Coordinates of C-alpha atoms and ligand atoms in Angstrom, one line a residue:
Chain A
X1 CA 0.0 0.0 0.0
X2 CA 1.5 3.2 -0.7
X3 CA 1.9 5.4 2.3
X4 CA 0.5 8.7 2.6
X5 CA 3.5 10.6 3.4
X6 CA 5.9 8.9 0.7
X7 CA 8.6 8.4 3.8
X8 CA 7.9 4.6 4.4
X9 CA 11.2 2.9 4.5
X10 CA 11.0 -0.9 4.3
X11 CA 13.9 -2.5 6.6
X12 CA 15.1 -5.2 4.8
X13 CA 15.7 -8.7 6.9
X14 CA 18.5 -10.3 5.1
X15 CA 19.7 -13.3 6.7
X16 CA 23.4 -13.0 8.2
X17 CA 26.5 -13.7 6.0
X18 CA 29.0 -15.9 7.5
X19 CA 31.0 -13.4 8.9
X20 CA 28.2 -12.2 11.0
X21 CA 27.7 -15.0 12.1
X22 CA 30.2 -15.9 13.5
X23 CA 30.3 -12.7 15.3
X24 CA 33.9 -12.1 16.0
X25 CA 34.9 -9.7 13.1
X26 CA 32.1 -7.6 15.1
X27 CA 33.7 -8.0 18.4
X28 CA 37.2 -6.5 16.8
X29 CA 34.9 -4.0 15.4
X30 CA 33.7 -3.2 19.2
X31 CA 37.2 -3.4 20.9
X32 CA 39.0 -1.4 18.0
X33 CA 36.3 1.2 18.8
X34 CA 36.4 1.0 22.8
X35 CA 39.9 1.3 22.9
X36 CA 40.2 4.4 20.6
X37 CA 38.2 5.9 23.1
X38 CA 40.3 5.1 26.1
X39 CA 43.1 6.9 24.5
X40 CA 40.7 9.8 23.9
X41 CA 40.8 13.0 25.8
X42 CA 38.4 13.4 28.4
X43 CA 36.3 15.9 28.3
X44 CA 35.4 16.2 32.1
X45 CA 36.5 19.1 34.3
X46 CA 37.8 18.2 37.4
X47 CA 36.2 21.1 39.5
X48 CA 37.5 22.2 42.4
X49 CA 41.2 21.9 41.0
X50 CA 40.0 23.1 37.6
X51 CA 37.4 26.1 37.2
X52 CA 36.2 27.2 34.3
X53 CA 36.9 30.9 33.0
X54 CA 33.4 32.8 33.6
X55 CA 32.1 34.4 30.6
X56 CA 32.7 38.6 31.0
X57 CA 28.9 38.9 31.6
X58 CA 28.3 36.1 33.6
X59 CA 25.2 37.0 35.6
X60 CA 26.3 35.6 39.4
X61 CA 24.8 36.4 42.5
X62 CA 24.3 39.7 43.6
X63 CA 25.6 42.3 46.0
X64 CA 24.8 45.7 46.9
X65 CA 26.9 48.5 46.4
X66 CA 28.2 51.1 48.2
X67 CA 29.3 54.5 46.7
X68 CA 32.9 56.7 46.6
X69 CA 32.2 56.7 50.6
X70 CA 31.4 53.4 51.7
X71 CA 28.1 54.3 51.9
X72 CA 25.5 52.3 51.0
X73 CA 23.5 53.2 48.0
X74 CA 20.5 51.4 48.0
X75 CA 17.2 53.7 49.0
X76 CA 14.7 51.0 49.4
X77 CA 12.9 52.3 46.8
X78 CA 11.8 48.7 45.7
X79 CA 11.9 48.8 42.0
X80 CA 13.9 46.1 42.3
X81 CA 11.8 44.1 43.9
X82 CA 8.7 45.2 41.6
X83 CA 10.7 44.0 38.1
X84 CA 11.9 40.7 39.3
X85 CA 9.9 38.4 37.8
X86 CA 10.6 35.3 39.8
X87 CA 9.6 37.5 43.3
X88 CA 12.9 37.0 44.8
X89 CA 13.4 40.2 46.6
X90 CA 12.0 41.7 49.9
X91 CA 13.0 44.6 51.5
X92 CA 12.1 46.9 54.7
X93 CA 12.7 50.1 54.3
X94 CA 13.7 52.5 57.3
X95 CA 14.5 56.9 57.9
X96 CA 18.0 57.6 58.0
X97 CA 18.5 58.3 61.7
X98 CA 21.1 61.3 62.4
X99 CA 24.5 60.9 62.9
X100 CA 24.2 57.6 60.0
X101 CA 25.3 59.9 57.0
X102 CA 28.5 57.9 56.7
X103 CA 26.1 54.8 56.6
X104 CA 23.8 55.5 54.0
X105 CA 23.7 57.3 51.1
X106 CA 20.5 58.2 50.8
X107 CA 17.8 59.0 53.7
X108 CA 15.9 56.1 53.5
X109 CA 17.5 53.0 52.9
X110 CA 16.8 49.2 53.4
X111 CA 17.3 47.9 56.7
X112 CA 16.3 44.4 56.0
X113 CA 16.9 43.4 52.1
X114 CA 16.7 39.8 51.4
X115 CA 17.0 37.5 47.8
X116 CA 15.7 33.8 47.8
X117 CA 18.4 32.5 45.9
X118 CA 16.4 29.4 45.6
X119 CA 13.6 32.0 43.4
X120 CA 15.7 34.2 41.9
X121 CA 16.2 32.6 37.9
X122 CA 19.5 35.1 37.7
X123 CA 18.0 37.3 34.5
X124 CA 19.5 40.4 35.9
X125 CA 16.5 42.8 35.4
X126 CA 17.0 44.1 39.2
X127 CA 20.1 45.3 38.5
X128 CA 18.5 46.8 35.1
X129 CA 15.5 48.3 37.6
X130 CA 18.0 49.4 40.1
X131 CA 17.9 53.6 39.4
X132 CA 20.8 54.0 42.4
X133 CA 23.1 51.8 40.2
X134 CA 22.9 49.6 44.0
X135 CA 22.6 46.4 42.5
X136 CA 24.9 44.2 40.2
X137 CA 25.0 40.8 40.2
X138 CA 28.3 40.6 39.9
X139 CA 29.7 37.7 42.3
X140 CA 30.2 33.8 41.4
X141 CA 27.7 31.5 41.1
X142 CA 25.7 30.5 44.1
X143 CA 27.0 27.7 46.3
X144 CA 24.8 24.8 47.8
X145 CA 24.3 24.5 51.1
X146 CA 22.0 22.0 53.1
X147 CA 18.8 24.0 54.4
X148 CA 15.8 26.1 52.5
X149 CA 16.7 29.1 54.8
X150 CA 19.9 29.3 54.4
X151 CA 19.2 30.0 50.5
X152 CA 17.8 33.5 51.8
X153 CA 20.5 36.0 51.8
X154 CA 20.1 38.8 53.7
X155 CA 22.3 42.1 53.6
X156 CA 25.3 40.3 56.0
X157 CA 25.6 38.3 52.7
X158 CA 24.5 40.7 50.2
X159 CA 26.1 44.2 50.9
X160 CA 29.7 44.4 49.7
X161 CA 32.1 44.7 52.1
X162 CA 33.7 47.9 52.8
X163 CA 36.5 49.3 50.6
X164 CA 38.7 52.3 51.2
X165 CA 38.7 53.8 47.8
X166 CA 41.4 56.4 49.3
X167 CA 44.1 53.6 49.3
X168 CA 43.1 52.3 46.1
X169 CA 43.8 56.0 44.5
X170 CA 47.5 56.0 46.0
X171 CA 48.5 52.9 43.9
Chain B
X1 CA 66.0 -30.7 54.3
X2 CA 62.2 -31.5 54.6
X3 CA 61.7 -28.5 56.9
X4 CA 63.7 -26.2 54.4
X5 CA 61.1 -27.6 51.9
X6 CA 58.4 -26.9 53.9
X7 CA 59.2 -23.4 54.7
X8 CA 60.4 -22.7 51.2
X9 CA 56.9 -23.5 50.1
X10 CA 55.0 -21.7 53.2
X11 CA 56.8 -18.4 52.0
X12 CA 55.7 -19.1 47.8
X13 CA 52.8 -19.8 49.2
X14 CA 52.3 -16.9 51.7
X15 CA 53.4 -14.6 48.7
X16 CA 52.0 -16.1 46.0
X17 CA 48.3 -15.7 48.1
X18 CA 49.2 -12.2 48.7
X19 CA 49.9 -11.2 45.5
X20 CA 46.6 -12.9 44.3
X21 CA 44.7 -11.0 46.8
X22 CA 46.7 -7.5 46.1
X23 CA 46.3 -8.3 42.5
X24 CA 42.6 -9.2 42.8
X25 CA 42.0 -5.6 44.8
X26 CA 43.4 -3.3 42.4
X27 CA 41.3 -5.1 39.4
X28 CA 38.4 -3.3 41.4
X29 CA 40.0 -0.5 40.7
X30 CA 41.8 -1.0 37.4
X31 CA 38.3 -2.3 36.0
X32 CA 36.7 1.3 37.3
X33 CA 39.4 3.0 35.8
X34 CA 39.5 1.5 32.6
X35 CA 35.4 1.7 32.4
X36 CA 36.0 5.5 32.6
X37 CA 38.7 5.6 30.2
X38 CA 36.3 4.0 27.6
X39 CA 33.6 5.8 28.6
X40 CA 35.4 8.8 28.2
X41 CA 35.7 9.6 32.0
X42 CA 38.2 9.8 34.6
X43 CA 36.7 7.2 36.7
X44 CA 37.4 7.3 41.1
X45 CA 40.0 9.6 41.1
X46 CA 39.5 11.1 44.9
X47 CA 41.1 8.3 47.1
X48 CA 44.4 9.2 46.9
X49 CA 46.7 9.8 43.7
X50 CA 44.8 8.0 40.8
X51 CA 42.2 6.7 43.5
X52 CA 45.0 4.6 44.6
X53 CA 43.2 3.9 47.7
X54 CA 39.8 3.5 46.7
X55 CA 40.0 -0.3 46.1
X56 CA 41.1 0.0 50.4
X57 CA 38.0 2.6 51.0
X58 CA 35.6 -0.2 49.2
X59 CA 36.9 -2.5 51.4
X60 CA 36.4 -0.7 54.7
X61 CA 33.1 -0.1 53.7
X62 CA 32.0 -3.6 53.1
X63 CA 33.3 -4.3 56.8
X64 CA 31.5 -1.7 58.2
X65 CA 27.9 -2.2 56.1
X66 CA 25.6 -4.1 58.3
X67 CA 25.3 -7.5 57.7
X68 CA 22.0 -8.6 57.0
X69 CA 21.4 -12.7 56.9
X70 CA 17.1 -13.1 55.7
X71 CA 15.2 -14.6 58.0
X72 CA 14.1 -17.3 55.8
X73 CA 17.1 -18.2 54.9
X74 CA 19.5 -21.5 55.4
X75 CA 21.9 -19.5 57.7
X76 CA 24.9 -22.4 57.7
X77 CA 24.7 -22.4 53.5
X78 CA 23.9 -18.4 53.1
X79 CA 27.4 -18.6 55.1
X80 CA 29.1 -20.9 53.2
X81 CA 28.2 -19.7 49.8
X82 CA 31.1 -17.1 50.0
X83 CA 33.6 -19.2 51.6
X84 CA 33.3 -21.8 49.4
X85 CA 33.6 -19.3 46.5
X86 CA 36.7 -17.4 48.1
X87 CA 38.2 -20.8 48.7
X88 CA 38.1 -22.3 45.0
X89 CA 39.4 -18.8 43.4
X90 CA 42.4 -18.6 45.6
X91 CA 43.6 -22.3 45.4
X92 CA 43.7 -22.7 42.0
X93 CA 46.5 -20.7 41.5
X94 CA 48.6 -23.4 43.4
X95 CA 49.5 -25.4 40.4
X96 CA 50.1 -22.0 37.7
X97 CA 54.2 -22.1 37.4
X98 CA 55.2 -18.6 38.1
X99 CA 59.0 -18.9 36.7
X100 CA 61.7 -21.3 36.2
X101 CA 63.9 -22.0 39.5
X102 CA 65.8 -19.6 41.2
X103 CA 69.3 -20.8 42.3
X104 CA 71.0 -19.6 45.5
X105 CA 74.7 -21.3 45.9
X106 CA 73.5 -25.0 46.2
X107 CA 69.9 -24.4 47.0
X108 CA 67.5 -24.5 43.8
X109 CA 64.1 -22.9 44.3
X110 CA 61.5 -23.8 41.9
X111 CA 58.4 -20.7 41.4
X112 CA 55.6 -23.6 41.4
X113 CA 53.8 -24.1 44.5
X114 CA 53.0 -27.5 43.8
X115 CA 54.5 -29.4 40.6
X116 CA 51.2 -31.9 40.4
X117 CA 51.7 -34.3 36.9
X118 CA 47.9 -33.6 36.6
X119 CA 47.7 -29.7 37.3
X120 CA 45.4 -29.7 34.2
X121 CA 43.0 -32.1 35.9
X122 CA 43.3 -30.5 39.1
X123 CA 42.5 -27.1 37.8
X124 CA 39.6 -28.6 36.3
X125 CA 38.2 -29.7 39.5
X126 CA 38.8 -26.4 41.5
X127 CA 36.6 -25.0 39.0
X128 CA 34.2 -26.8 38.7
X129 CA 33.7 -26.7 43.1
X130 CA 33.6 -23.0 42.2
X131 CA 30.3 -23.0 41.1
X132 CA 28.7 -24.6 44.1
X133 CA 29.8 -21.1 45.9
X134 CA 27.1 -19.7 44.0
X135 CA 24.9 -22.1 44.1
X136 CA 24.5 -22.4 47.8
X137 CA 24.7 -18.8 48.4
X138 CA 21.3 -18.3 45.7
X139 CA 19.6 -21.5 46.9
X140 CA 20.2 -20.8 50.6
X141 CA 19.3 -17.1 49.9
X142 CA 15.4 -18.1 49.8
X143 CA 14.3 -15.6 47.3
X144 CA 13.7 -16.4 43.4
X145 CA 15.8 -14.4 42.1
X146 CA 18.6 -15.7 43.9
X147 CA 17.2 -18.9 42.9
X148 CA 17.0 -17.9 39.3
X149 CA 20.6 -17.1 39.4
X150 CA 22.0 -19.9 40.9
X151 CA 20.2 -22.5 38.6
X152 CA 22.0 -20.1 35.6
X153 CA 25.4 -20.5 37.3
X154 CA 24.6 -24.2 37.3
X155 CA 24.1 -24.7 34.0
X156 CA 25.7 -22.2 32.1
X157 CA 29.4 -23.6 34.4
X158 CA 28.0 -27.1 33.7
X159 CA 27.2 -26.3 29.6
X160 CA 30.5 -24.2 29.2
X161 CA 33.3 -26.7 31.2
X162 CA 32.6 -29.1 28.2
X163 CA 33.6 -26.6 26.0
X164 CA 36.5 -25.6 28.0
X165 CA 37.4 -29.2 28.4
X166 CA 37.0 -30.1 24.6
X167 CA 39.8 -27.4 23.9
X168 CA 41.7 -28.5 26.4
X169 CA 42.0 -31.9 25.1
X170 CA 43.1 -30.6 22.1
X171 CA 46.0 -28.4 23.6
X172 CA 46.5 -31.6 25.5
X173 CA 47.4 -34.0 22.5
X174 CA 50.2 -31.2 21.1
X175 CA 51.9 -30.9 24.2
X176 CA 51.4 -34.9 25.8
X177 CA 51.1 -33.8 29.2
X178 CA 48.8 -33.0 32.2
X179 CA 51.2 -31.0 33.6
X180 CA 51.2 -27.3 33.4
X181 CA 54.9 -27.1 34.4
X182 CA 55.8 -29.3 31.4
X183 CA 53.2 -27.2 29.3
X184 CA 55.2 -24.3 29.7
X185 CA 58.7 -25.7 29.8
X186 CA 58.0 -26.6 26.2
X187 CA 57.1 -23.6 25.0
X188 CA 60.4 -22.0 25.5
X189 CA 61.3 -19.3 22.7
X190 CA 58.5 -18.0 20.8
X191 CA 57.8 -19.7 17.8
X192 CA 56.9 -22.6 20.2
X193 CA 53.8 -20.8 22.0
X194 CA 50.9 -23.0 21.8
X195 CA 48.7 -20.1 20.3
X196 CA 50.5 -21.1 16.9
X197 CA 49.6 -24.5 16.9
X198 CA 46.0 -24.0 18.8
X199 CA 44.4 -20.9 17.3
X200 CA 41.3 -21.8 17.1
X201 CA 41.3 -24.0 20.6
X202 CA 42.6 -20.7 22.4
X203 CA 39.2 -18.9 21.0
X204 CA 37.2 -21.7 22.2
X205 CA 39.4 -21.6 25.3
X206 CA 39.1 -17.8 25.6
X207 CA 35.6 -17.8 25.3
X208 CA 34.5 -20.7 27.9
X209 CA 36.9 -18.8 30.4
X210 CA 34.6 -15.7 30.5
X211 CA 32.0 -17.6 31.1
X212 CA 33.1 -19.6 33.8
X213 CA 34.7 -16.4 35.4
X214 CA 30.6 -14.8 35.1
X215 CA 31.9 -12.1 32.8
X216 CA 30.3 -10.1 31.1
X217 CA 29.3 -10.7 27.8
X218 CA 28.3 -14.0 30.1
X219 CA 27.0 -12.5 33.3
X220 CA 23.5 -14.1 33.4
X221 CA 23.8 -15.4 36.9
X222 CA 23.7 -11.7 38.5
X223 CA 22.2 -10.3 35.5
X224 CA 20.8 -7.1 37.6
X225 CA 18.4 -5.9 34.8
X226 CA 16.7 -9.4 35.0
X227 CA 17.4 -10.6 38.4
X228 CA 18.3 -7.8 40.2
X229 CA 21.4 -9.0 42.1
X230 CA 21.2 -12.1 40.6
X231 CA 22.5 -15.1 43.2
X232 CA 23.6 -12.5 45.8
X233 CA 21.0 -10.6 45.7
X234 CA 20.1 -11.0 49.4
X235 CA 23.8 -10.6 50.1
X236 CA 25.4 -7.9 52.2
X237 CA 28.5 -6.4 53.5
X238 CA 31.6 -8.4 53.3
X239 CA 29.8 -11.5 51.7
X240 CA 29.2 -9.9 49.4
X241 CA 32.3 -8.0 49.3
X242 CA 33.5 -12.0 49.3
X243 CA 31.9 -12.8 46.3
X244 CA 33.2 -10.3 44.3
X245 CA 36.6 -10.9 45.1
X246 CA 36.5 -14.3 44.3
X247 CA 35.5 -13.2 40.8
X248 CA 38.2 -10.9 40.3
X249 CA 40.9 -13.5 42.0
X250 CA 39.3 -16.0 38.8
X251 CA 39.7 -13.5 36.4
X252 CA 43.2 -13.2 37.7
X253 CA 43.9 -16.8 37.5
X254 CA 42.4 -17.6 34.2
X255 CA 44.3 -14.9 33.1
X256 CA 47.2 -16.5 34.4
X257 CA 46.1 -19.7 32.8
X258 CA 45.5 -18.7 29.4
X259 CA 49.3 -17.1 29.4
X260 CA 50.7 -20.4 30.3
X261 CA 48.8 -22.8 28.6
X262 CA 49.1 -20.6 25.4
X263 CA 51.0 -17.7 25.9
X264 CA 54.1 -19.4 27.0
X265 CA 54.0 -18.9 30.5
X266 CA 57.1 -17.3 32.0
X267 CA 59.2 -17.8 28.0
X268 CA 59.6 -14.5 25.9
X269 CA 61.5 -14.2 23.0
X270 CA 65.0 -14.7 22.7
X271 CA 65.4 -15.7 26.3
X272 CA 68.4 -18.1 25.8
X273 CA 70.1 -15.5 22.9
X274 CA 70.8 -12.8 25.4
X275 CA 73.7 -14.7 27.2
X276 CA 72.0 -13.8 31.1
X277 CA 73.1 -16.0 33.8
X278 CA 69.6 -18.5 35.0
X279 CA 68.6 -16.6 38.0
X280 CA 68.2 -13.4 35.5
X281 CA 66.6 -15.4 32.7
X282 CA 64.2 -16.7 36.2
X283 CA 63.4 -13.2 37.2
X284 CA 62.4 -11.8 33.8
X285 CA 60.6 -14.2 32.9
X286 CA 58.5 -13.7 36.1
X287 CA 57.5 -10.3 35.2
X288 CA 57.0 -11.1 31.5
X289 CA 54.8 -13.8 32.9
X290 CA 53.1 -11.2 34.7
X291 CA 52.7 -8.7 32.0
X292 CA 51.2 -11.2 30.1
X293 CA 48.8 -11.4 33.2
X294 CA 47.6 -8.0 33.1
X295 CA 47.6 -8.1 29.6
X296 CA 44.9 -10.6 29.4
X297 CA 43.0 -9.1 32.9
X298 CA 43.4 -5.9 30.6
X299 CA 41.2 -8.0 27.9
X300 CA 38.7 -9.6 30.3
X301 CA 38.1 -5.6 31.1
X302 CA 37.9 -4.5 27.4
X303 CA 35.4 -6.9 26.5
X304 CA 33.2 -6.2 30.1
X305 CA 32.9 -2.9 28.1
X306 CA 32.4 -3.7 24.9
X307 CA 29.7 -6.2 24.8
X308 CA 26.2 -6.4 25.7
X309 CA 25.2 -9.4 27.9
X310 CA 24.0 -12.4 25.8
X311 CA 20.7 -13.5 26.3
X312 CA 20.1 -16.8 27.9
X313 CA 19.1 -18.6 24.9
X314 CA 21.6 -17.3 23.4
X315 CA 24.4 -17.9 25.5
X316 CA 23.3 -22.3 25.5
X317 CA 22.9 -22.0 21.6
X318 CA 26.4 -20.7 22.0
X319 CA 28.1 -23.2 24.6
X320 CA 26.2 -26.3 23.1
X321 CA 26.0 -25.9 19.5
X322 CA 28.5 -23.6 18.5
X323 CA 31.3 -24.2 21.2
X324 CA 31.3 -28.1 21.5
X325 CA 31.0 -29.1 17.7
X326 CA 33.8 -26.5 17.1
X327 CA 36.0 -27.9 20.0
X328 CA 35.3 -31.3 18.3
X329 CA 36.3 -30.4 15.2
X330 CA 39.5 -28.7 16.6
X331 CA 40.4 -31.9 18.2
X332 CA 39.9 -34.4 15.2
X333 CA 42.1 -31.5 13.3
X334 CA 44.8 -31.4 15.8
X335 CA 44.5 -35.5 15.5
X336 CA 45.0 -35.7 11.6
X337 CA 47.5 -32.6 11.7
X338 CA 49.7 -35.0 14.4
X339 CA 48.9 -37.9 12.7
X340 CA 50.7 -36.6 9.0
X341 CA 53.5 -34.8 11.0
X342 CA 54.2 -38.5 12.7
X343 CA 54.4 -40.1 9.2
X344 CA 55.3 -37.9 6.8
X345 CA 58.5 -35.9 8.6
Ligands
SF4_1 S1 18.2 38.5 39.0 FE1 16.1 38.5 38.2 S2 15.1 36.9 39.4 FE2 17.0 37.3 40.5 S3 16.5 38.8 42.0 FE3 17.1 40.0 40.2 S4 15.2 40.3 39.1 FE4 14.8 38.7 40.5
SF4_2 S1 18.5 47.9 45.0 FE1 18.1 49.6 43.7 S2 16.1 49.2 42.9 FE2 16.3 47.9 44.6 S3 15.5 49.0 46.3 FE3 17.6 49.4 46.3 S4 17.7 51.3 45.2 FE4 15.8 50.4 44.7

């Protein structure tokens, strides 16, 4: 019958030649072909002794910035927050007290600021939404650890760590 | 002189076993490694350089697994199954001739454990005890697919020692002795290897070896996609840790088997042209007998990851149909071949 798409292939059953049969040249064939792969390279990278270059925009987990002065620049503002698509971020906001100038930059600013990292799919768009230029997700990729809770970074995690751009200028 | 005997045999024997044993632990490894070189992997590579020590880190952990013995189970045989099995692999090595003699001012000290006249025979027999390891362990086991396993052991051992004794016979008439000693004695050289004369009984040879040893392409008694463990299925911790080892210690010794019967044994090439004194010509040949060895363990590994497992249909059509007439044919060839030589030359 002819077949409506005109792609029917008929698998011919021809009985074995002697040679198949007797199924050795085949083994050679299989041995010849295992054994040109255990002289192969291998492809594996053996991780913690070999890392792979990240790619110049890699998109790794984030931290918060901090300006000229140390101070940090995020102002709760919570755009962030309102573009991530995956709802990874929460944040309280709080007043700058006096006497905290040299804290933060702005007058409000988060005092709690928190990313699931278990939620967050890594696109980047907070950083994008961020108008204070607070946000970059510019670390390495995000380790594993053992419990839900402890995918939740807070800001001990999140804010970078405080750089003397003074010394940096003398070099 | 018959304590000197004695304690010149206790230490072949006490080194001999160890190097069995050492040998038989790093095939764990060796096989590992070589399935991830094939594979394209590195295979264990964390224990130590090379995973160096992972063959000792297995071990450990069989010791400390907890050992579970079913309740329904014949507890004396579910015992013994290993035992029997660990027992079998390690003596057969006794008869394999490991070099020529070594000679120490009048003292001459020969590398065979014991020279039997009928190591052939006795070989024989160790195998074929080998298999009731198994089969006491999956019939003692009380569960089907132990069962299942065991019966295959049975047979298949029972179906495929024809074959391996068929090709034997043949190897047998060339050389005119049951002794392995003697088998490799005349092979001296190179051009006198029995591979040259036996071809076709090495195949055969080669062949009913895997699937005594329960390699793969032949591993239908623990068969895991069929029979899940196969005959030690209900097997735990070191027992099973047993069981294993005795396969690897059979691999070793059939390797060892196959180089002497037709590989020439402890002879390489040009051994009497290089003018070395006998103790020399003793201790290479040693370690050519042992590269030969790991050569063929090497093989036994190869083909574990080449082939798919035969099916069990296919694997009798194989032993009784294909295997036996062949061997037959091999023999009643080597008979005529002898026959003309004898009356023509
Ligand atoms: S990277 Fe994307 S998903 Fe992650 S927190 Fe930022 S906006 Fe949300
Ligand atoms: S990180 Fe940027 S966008 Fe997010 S709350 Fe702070 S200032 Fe606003």
């Amino acid at each position: 019958m002819q077949s409506l798409s005109n792609r029917k292939k008929v698998l011919e059953q021809k009985p074995m030649n002697f040679w198949e049969r007797i199924y050795l040249p085949a083994i050679f064939k299989g041995l010849s072909i295992t054994l040109k792969h255990f002289f192969k390279k291998i492809p594996t990278v053996k991780y913690p002794e070999e890392v792979r270059p990240y790619s110049k925009n890699f998109r790794g987990q984030h931290s918060l910035k901090r300006d000229e002065e140390g101070r940090e620049r995020c102002t709760a503002c919570g755009l962030c927050a309102l573009s991530c698509p995956a709802e990874a971020i929460t944040m309280t906001s709080a007043e700058r007290a006096k006497g905290e100038e040299h804290l933060y930059r702005e007058e409000k600013y988060a005092s709690v600021y928190e990313i699931n990292m278990l939620r967050c799919i890594f696109c980047g768009l907070c950083e994008e939404a961020c108008p204070k230029e607070a946000i970059y997700l510019d670390g390495s990729h995000v380790t594993a650890d053992y419990l839900r809770k402890d995918f939740i970074y807070g800001k001990d995690k999140l804010v970078e760590p405080r750089f003397d751009i003074t010394k940096l200028a003398k070099d | 002189m018959e304590t000197a005997f004695l304690l010149e045999k206790l230490i072949l024997v006490v080194v001999v076993f160890t190097i069995t044993l050492v040998i038989a632990m790093y095939s764990t490894l060796a096989e590992r490694k070589i399935a991830g070189f094939m594979q394209d992997r590195h295979g264990p590579d964390r224990a130590g350089a090379f995973g160096i020590l992972q063959p000792l880190c297995d071990g450990s952990k069989f010791f400390f697994k907890e050992e579970i013995i079913p309740a329904g189970a014949h507890k004396g045989l579910f015992i013994m199954g290993p035992v029997i099995a660990i027992i079998t692999a390690c003596i057969s090595s006794a008869v394999i001739p490991w070099g020529q003699t070594l000679t120490f001012g009048d003292t001459t000290i020969s590398l065979q454990v014991a020279e039997v006249n009928i190591g052939v025979l006795y070989i024989f027999g160790v195998i074929a005890l080998g298999v009731y390891g198994i089969m006491l362990g999956g019939w003692a086991s009380n569960n089907k697919f132990s069962l299942m396993g065991a019966i295959r052991a049975a047979s298949q051992s029972i179906s495929y020692e024809i074959g391996l004794g068929l090709s034997l016979i043949a190897l047998l008439m060339v050389t005119g002795t049951l002794s392995i000693g003697e088998i490799v004695a005349q092979q001296s050289g190179f051009v006198n290897w029995n591979i040259w004369s036996q071809p076709l009984g090495f195949i055969i040879f080669v062949t009913c070896a895997f699937a005594e040893c329960n390699r793969v392409p032949f591993d239908l008694p623990e068969c895991e996609t069929e029979l899940v463990g196969g005959y030690h299925t209900e097997y735990s911790s070191m027992k099973l840790g047993l069981y294993m080892f005795s396969e690897y210690i059979n691999m070793f010794v059939s390797s060892a088997l196959m180089a002497a019967l037709y590989f020439g044994g402890y002879n390489f090439p040009f051994m009497h042209d290089l003018g070395l004194s006998a103790n020399w010509i003793t201790i290479i040949g040693v370690l050519v007998f042992f590269a030969k060895i790991f050569a063929f363990i090497f093989f036994f590994m190869w083909i574990r990851w080449t082939l798919p497992r035969f099916r069990y249909d296919q694997l009798m059509r194989l032993g009784w149909k294909k295997l036996i007439p062949l061997a037959i044919a091999n023999i009643v060839l080597t008979g005529v071949i002898i026959l003309i030589k004898d009356t023509f030359f």
